[in-house]
Coordinates of C-alpha atoms in Angstrom, one line a residue:
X1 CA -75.8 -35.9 -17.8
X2 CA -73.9 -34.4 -14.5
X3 CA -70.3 -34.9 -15.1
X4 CA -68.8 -37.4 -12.3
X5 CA -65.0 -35.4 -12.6
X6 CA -64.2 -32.1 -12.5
X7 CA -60.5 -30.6 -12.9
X8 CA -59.1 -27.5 -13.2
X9 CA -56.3 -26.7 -15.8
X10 CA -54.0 -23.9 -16.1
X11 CA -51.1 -22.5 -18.0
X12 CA -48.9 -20.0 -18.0
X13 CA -46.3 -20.1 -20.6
X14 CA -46.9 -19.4 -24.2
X15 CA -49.5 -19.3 -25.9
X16 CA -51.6 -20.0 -22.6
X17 CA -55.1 -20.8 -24.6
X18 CA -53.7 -22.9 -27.6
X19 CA -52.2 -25.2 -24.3
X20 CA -55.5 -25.3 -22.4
X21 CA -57.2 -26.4 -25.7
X22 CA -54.2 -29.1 -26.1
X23 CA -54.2 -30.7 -22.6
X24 CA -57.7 -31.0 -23.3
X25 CA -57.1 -33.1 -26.5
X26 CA -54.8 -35.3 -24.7
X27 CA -57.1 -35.9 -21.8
X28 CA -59.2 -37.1 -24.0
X29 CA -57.0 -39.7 -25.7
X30 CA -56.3 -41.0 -22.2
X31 CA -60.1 -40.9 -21.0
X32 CA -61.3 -38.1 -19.5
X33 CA -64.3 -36.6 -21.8
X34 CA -64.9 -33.5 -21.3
X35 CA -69.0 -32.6 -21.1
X36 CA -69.2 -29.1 -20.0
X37 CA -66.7 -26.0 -19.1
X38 CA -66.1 -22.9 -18.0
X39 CA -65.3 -19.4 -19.2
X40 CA -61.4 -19.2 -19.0
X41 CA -59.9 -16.5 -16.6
X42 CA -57.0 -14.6 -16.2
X43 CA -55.7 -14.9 -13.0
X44 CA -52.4 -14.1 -11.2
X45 CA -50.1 -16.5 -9.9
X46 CA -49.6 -16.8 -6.3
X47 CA -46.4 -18.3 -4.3
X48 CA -43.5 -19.3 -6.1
X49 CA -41.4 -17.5 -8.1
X50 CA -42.3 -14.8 -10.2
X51 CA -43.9 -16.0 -13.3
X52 CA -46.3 -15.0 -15.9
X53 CA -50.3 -14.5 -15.2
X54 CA -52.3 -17.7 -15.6
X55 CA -55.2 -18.4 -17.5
X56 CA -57.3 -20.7 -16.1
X57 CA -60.7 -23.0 -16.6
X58 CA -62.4 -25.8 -15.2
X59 CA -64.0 -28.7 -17.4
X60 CA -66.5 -31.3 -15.8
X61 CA -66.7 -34.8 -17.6
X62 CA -66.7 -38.6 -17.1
X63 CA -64.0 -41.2 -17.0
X64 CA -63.7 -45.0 -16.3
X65 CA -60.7 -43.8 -14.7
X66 CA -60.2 -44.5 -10.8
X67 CA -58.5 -41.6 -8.9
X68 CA -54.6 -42.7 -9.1
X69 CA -55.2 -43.4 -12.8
X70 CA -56.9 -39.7 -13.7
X71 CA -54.2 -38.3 -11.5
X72 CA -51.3 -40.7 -13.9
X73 CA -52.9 -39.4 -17.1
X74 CA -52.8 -35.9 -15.6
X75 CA -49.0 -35.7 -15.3
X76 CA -49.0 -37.8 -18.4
X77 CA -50.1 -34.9 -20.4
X78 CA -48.5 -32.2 -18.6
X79 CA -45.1 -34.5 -19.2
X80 CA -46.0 -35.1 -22.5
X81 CA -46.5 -31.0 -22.8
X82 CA -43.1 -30.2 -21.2
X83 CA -43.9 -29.5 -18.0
X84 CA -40.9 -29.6 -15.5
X85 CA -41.1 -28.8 -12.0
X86 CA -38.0 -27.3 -10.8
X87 CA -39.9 -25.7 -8.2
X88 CA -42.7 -25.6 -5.9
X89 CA -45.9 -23.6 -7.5
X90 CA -43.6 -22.7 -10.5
X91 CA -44.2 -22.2 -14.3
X92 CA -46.8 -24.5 -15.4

């Protein structure tokens, strides 16, 4: 099956891969199932503040989830991870 979404998901801060694999675990639990995705990269942040490299993936997947509602969940879990934006491109 050809996932309908794709999203792209990155961190920063701490241990980087153990909150990839997290944010994926509560996408799930708010819809988003997750059917195929990539290798995760190392890249280095660009604008904003200096910060820490990034590692980065995208996952492909389905939801019943219209736009606005995938992008609510979305900041739901990055809320629900800690996430503050204090400024623009910061820390994530």
């Amino acid at each position: 099956m050809t996932p309908s979404v794709f999203l792209g998901l990155g961190s920063n801060l701490g241990d980087r891969k153990a909150a990839l694999e997290r944010a994926l675990l509560l996408l799930a639990g708010r819809g988003f199932h997750t059917s195929t995705r990539s290798s995760i990269y190392e890249t280095e942040p660009v604008g904003g503040p200096p910060q820490e490299w990034f590692l980065n993936l995208v996952v492909g997947g389905e939801t019943v989830l219209g736009a606005e509602a995938l992008l609510d969940a979305c900041l739901g879990v990055e809320e629900e991870m800690g996430r503050v934006r204090l400024v623009q491109d910061g820390p994530a």
